[in-house]
PDB file of C-alpha atoms in Angstrom:
ATOM      1  CA  MET A   8      47.117  29.492 -58.645  1.00 52.00           C
ATOM      2  CA  THR A   9      44.699  30.647 -61.250  1.00 54.00           C
ATOM      3  CA  LEU A  10      46.373  34.146 -61.204  1.00 45.00           C
ATOM      4  CA  THR A  11      49.862  32.298 -61.848  1.00 49.00           C
ATOM      5  CA  CYS A  12      48.960  30.192 -64.866  1.00 46.00           C
ATOM      6  CA  ILE A  13      47.290  33.184 -66.128  1.00 47.00           C
ATOM      7  CA  LEU A  14      50.537  35.120 -66.230  1.00 42.00           C
ATOM      8  CA  ALA A  15      52.732  32.277 -67.024  1.00 49.00           C
ATOM      9  CA  ALA A  16      50.798  32.212 -70.400  1.00 49.00           C
ATOM     10  CA  PHE A  17      50.899  35.623 -70.991  1.00 45.00           C
ATOM     11  CA  LEU A  18      54.637  35.754 -70.821  1.00 46.00           C
ATOM     12  CA  MET A  19      54.729  32.498 -72.775  1.00 48.00           C
ATOM     13  CA  PHE A  20      52.794  33.836 -76.058  1.00 47.00           C
ATOM     14  CA  ALA A  21      54.371  37.948 -75.416  1.00 49.00           C
ATOM     15  CA  GLY A  22      57.884  36.412 -75.084  1.00 47.00           C
ATOM     16  CA  PRO A  23      60.954  38.249 -74.427  1.00 48.00           C
ATOM     17  CA  ALA A  24      60.290  40.793 -76.799  1.00 46.00           C
ATOM     18  CA  SER A  25      57.594  42.515 -75.361  1.00 48.00           C
ATOM     19  CA  LEU A  26      59.303  42.774 -72.415  1.00 54.00           C
ATOM     20  CA  ALA A  27      62.680  44.741 -73.620  1.00 67.00           C
ATOM     21  CA  ALA A  28      62.976  48.639 -73.219  1.00 83.00           C
ATOM     22  CA  ALA A  29      62.436  50.903 -76.264  1.00 92.00           C
ATOM     23  CA  GLU A  30      65.528  52.189 -77.903  1.00 95.00           C
ATOM     24  CA  LYS A  31      65.965  55.996 -77.446  1.00 96.00           C
ATOM     25  CA  TYR A  32      67.658  58.149 -79.878  1.00 95.00           C
ATOM     26  CA  GLN A  33      68.302  61.668 -80.203  1.00 94.00           C
ATOM     27  CA  ILE A  34      68.723  64.058 -83.347  1.00 94.00           C
ATOM     28  CA  TYR A  35      70.205  67.408 -83.603  1.00 94.00           C
ATOM     29  CA  LEU A  36      68.886  69.315 -87.147  1.00 95.00           C
ATOM     30  CA  SER A  37      71.303  71.985 -88.244  1.00 93.00           C
ATOM     31  CA  PRO A  38      72.309  73.289 -91.807  1.00 92.00           C
ATOM     32  CA  MET A  39      74.480  70.976 -93.718  1.00 79.00           C
ATOM     33  CA  PRO A  40      77.300  72.298 -95.754  1.00 65.00           C
ATOM     34  CA  PHE A  41      76.380  74.759 -98.325  1.00 68.00           C
ATOM     35  CA  ASN A  42      78.116  77.294-101.107  1.00 74.00           C
ATOM     36  CA  ASP A  43      77.754  80.763-101.406  1.00 77.00           C
ATOM     37  CA  ALA A  44      74.752  80.383-103.621  1.00 76.00           C
ATOM     38  CA  THR A  45      72.789  78.616-101.078  1.00 77.00           C
ATOM     39  CA  GLN A  46      74.460  80.146 -98.090  1.00 80.00           C
ATOM     40  CA  PRO A  47      70.977  83.067 -97.144  1.00 84.00           C
ATOM     41  CA  ASN A  48      68.979  80.259 -97.209  1.00 87.00           C
ATOM     42  CA  MET A  49      70.704  77.686 -95.177  1.00 89.00           C
ATOM     43  CA  THR A  50      69.540  78.774 -91.512  1.00 93.00           C
ATOM     44  CA  GLY A  51      67.611  77.241 -88.672  1.00 95.00           C
ATOM     45  CA  LYS A  52      67.593  74.678 -86.327  1.00 96.00           C
ATOM     46  CA  GLY A  53      65.944  71.764 -84.401  1.00 97.00           C
ATOM     47  CA  THR A  54      65.759  68.987 -82.077  1.00 96.00           C
ATOM     48  CA  ALA A  55      63.842  65.760 -82.102  1.00 97.00           C
ATOM     49  CA  SER A  56      63.952  62.366 -80.183  1.00 97.00           C
ATOM     50  CA  ALA A  57      62.877  58.912 -81.941  1.00 98.00           C
ATOM     51  CA  THR A  58      62.461  55.573 -80.410  1.00 98.00           C
ATOM     52  CA  LEU A  59      62.336  51.981 -81.393  1.00 98.00           C
ATOM     53  CA  ASP A  60      59.898  49.504 -80.076  1.00 98.00           C
ATOM     54  CA  GLY A  61      60.224  46.266 -82.096  1.00 96.00           C
ATOM     55  CA  GLU A  62      60.168  47.559 -85.660  1.00 97.00           C
ATOM     56  CA  THR A  63      58.180  50.507 -85.154  1.00 98.00           C
ATOM     57  CA  LEU A  64      60.098  53.817 -84.903  1.00 98.00           C
ATOM     58  CA  SER A  65      58.187  56.799 -83.790  1.00 98.00           C
ATOM     59  CA  ILE A  66      60.357  60.476 -83.943  1.00 98.00           C
ATOM     60  CA  ALA A  67      58.704  63.699 -82.805  1.00 98.00           C
ATOM     61  CA  GLY A  68      60.507  66.831 -82.998  1.00 98.00           C
ATOM     62  CA  THR A  69      60.647  70.912 -83.703  1.00 98.00           C
ATOM     63  CA  PHE A  70      62.481  73.392 -85.862  1.00 98.00           C
ATOM     64  CA  THR A  71      62.468  76.803 -86.044  1.00 98.00           C
ATOM     65  CA  GLY A  72      64.543  79.987 -88.149  1.00 97.00           C
ATOM     66  CA  LEU A  73      64.139  78.415 -91.266  1.00 96.00           C
ATOM     67  CA  ALA A  74      64.578  81.000 -94.135  1.00 94.00           C
ATOM     68  CA  SER A  75      61.744  79.599 -96.112  1.00 95.00           C
ATOM     69  CA  ALA A  76      58.969  77.424 -95.550  1.00 97.00           C
ATOM     70  CA  ALA A  77      59.488  73.608 -94.861  1.00 97.00           C
ATOM     71  CA  THR A  78      58.088  71.751 -97.690  1.00 97.00           C
ATOM     72  CA  LYS A  79      58.806  68.229 -97.177  1.00 97.00           C
ATOM     73  CA  VAL A  80      60.247  65.991 -94.215  1.00 97.00           C
ATOM     74  CA  HIS A  81      62.457  62.508 -94.805  1.00 97.00           C
ATOM     75  CA  LEU A  82      63.710  59.490 -92.648  1.00 98.00           C
ATOM     76  CA  SER A  83      66.778  58.885 -95.289  1.00 97.00           C
ATOM     77  CA  LEU A  84      69.459  56.254 -95.481  1.00 97.00           C
ATOM     78  CA  SER A  85      73.037  57.050 -95.732  1.00 95.00           C
ATOM     79  CA  ARG A  86      76.455  54.794 -95.541  1.00 93.00           C
ATOM     80  CA  GLY A  87      77.409  56.516 -92.309  1.00 87.00           C
ATOM     81  CA  PRO A  88      76.728  60.121 -89.982  1.00 85.00           C
ATOM     82  CA  GLY A  89      77.304  63.240 -92.110  1.00 84.00           C
ATOM     83  CA  ILE A  90      77.039  61.309 -95.895  1.00 88.00           C
ATOM     84  CA  PRO A  91      74.168  62.306 -97.474  1.00 90.00           C
ATOM     85  CA  GLY A  92      71.664  59.389 -98.606  1.00 94.00           C
ATOM     86  CA  THR A  93      68.324  58.444-100.122  1.00 96.00           C
ATOM     87  CA  ALA A  94      65.587  59.214 -98.550  1.00 97.00           C
ATOM     88  CA  ILE A  95      63.415  55.811 -97.325  1.00 97.00           C
ATOM     89  CA  PHE A  96      60.027  57.457 -95.476  1.00 98.00           C
ATOM     90  CA  ASP A  97      58.580  60.699 -95.591  1.00 98.00           C
ATOM     91  CA  LEU A  98      57.607  61.916 -92.390  1.00 98.00           C
ATOM     92  CA  VAL A  99      54.580  64.899 -91.454  1.00 98.00           C
ATOM     93  CA  VAL A 100      55.860  68.020 -91.385  1.00 97.00           C
ATOM     94  CA  SER A 101      54.567  71.957 -90.385  1.00 96.00           C
ATOM     95  CA  THR A 102      54.992  73.737 -93.718  1.00 96.00           C
ATOM     96  CA  ASP A 103      56.324  76.785 -92.209  1.00 97.00           C
ATOM     97  CA  VAL A 104      59.427  78.502 -90.987  1.00 97.00           C
ATOM     98  CA  ALA A 105      59.172  76.922 -87.903  1.00 98.00           C
ATOM     99  CA  GLY A 106      57.025  74.060 -86.431  1.00 98.00           C
ATOM    100  CA  LYS A 107      56.657  70.541 -85.728  1.00 98.00           C
ATOM    101  CA  LEU A 108      57.867  66.981 -87.503  1.00 98.00           C
ATOM    102  CA  THR A 109      56.279  63.769 -86.477  1.00 98.00           C
ATOM    103  CA  GLY A 110      56.257  60.231 -87.657  1.00 98.00           C
ATOM    104  CA  GLN A 111      55.936  56.444 -87.221  1.00 98.00           C
ATOM    105  CA  VAL A 112      57.130  54.022 -89.629  1.00 98.00           C
ATOM    106  CA  LYS A 113      57.821  49.958 -89.507  1.00 98.00           C
ATOM    107  CA  LEU A 114      61.499  49.109 -90.124  1.00 98.00           C
ATOM    108  CA  GLN A 115      62.803  46.361 -92.374  1.00 98.00           C
ATOM    109  CA  PRO A 116      65.551  44.612 -90.487  1.00 97.00           C
ATOM    110  CA  ASN A 117      68.601  46.061 -92.769  1.00 97.00           C
ATOM    111  CA  GLN A 118      66.878  49.205 -91.644  1.00 97.00           C
ATOM    112  CA  VAL A 119      66.912  48.486 -87.670  1.00 97.00           C
ATOM    113  CA  ALA A 120      70.490  47.660 -88.410  1.00 96.00           C
ATOM    114  CA  ALA A 121      71.019  50.774 -90.328  1.00 96.00           C
ATOM    115  CA  LEU A 122      69.359  52.401 -87.684  1.00 96.00           C
ATOM    116  CA  LYS A 123      71.763  50.920 -85.064  1.00 94.00           C
ATOM    117  CA  SER A 124      74.875  51.849 -86.725  1.00 92.00           C
ATOM    118  CA  ASN A 125      73.915  55.271 -87.305  1.00 93.00           C
ATOM    119  CA  LYS A 126      72.924  55.460 -90.647  1.00 96.00           C
ATOM    120  CA  LEU A 127      69.327  56.694 -90.384  1.00 97.00           C
ATOM    121  CA  TYR A 128      68.868  60.597 -90.390  1.00 97.00           C
ATOM    122  CA  VAL A 129      66.178  63.249 -91.020  1.00 97.00           C
ATOM    123  CA  GLN A 130      66.058  66.018 -93.370  1.00 96.00           C
ATOM    124  CA  ILE A 131      63.924  69.086 -93.894  1.00 96.00           C
ATOM    125  CA  ASP A 132      63.390  70.397 -97.341  1.00 95.00           C
ATOM    126  CA  THR A 133      62.500  73.969 -97.779  1.00 94.00           C
ATOM    127  CA  GLU A 134      61.149  76.106-100.767  1.00 94.00           C
ATOM    128  CA  LYS A 135      64.109  77.860-101.062  1.00 91.00           C
ATOM    129  CA  VAL A 136      66.405  74.553-100.540  1.00 89.00           C
ATOM    130  CA  PRO A 137      64.390  71.502-101.813  1.00 88.00           C
ATOM    131  CA  MET A 138      67.401  69.298-101.108  1.00 86.00           C
ATOM    132  CA  GLY A 139      67.812  69.645 -97.673  1.00 88.00           C
ATOM    133  CA  THR A 140      68.126  72.434 -95.653  1.00 90.00           C
ATOM    134  CA  LEU A 141      68.409  70.803 -92.007  1.00 95.00           C
ATOM    135  CA  TRP A 142      69.757  66.908 -91.075  1.00 94.00           C
ATOM    136  CA  GLY A 143      70.267  65.779 -88.209  1.00 95.00           C
ATOM    137  CA  TRP A 144      71.249  61.752 -87.736  1.00 94.00           C
ATOM    138  CA  LEU A 145      69.965  59.705 -85.092  1.00 95.00           C
ATOM    139  CA  LEU A 146      71.990  58.819 -82.612  1.00 91.00           C
ATOM    140  CA  PRO A 147      71.577  56.723 -79.684  1.00 91.00           C
ATOM    141  CA  GLU A 148      70.471  58.664 -76.401  1.00 86.00           C
ATOM    142  CA  HIS A 149      73.544  60.774 -74.328  1.00 72.00           C
ATOM    143  CA  GLU A 150      74.176  63.235 -71.987  1.00 72.00           C
ATOM    144  CA  VAL A 151      74.339  66.669 -73.600  1.00 69.00           C
ATOM    145  CA  ALA A 152      76.499  69.161 -71.624  1.00 68.00           C
ATOM    146  CA  GLY A 153      75.196  73.102 -71.449  1.00 72.00           C
ATOM    147  CA  GLN A 154      76.749  75.723 -73.992  1.00 76.00           C
ATOM    148  CA  ASP A 155      80.550  76.715 -72.500  1.00 79.00           C
ATOM    149  CA  VAL A 156      80.324  73.573 -70.328  1.00 75.00           C
ATOM    150  CA  PRO A 157      83.243  71.281 -70.733  1.00 71.00           C
ATOM    151  CA  GLN A 158      82.232  67.233 -71.006  1.00 65.00           C
ATOM    152  CA  ARG A 159      84.429  64.656 -69.819  1.00 64.00           C
ATOM    153  CA  GLY A 160      84.970  61.317 -71.450  1.00 60.00           C
ATOM    154  CA  SER A 161      83.421  59.969 -74.585  1.00 55.00           C
ATOM    155  CA  TRP A 162      80.756  62.908 -76.029  1.00 52.00           C
ATOM    156  CA  PHE A 163      80.751  63.744 -80.012  1.00 53.00           C
ATOM    157  CA  ILE A 164      79.419  60.662 -81.399  1.00 51.00           C
ATOM    158  CA  PRO A 165      79.070  57.840 -78.841  1.00 51.00           C
ATOM    159  CA  PRO A 166      79.353  55.082 -80.906  1.00 51.00           C
ATOM    160  CA  PHE A 167      82.529  56.100 -82.530  1.00 51.00           C
ATOM    161  CA  ALA A 168      84.243  58.032 -79.707  1.00 45.00           C
ATOM    162  CA  VAL A 169      87.563  57.441 -78.460  1.00 40.00           C
ATOM    163  CA  LYS A 170      88.146  56.015 -75.108  1.00 41.00           C
ATOM    164  CA  THR A 171      89.573  57.885 -72.682  1.00 42.00           C
ATOM    165  CA  LYS A 172      91.868  56.666 -69.623  1.00 43.00           C
TER     166      LYS A 172
END
């Protein structure tokens, strides 16, 4: 009886929010469009994952192949995937041509809504391209086919993909 009362009290005070599963996101970092002057400096790639647990967003990833050392990494807000926006949080980055990025931030309700509508992205700035060498939007976790492997169904940007019959 006592154990049942303790469990019931825990569930009453903890509420359903603590029992909800964390949401997972994937980030593929790649060079953004460039002009002829910056083309030689737009190199590299990376991946990261993000987890939203309540209002806390945790990000961890790696990158490699930059033409110059990373200087900053930001979590940014845009109007939608592929559209540059504004930095809202600084994250931690290795200041080298390859390394790691990490961060944990508390999002406001409007930022949680932006995350869920694919409007948040990670941007890595470098010495030679201080306005962003690698960019990657936070997209819901999804299956990724290997190189040269056809993938059936919706796959490009999951929330925007056209349904197939």
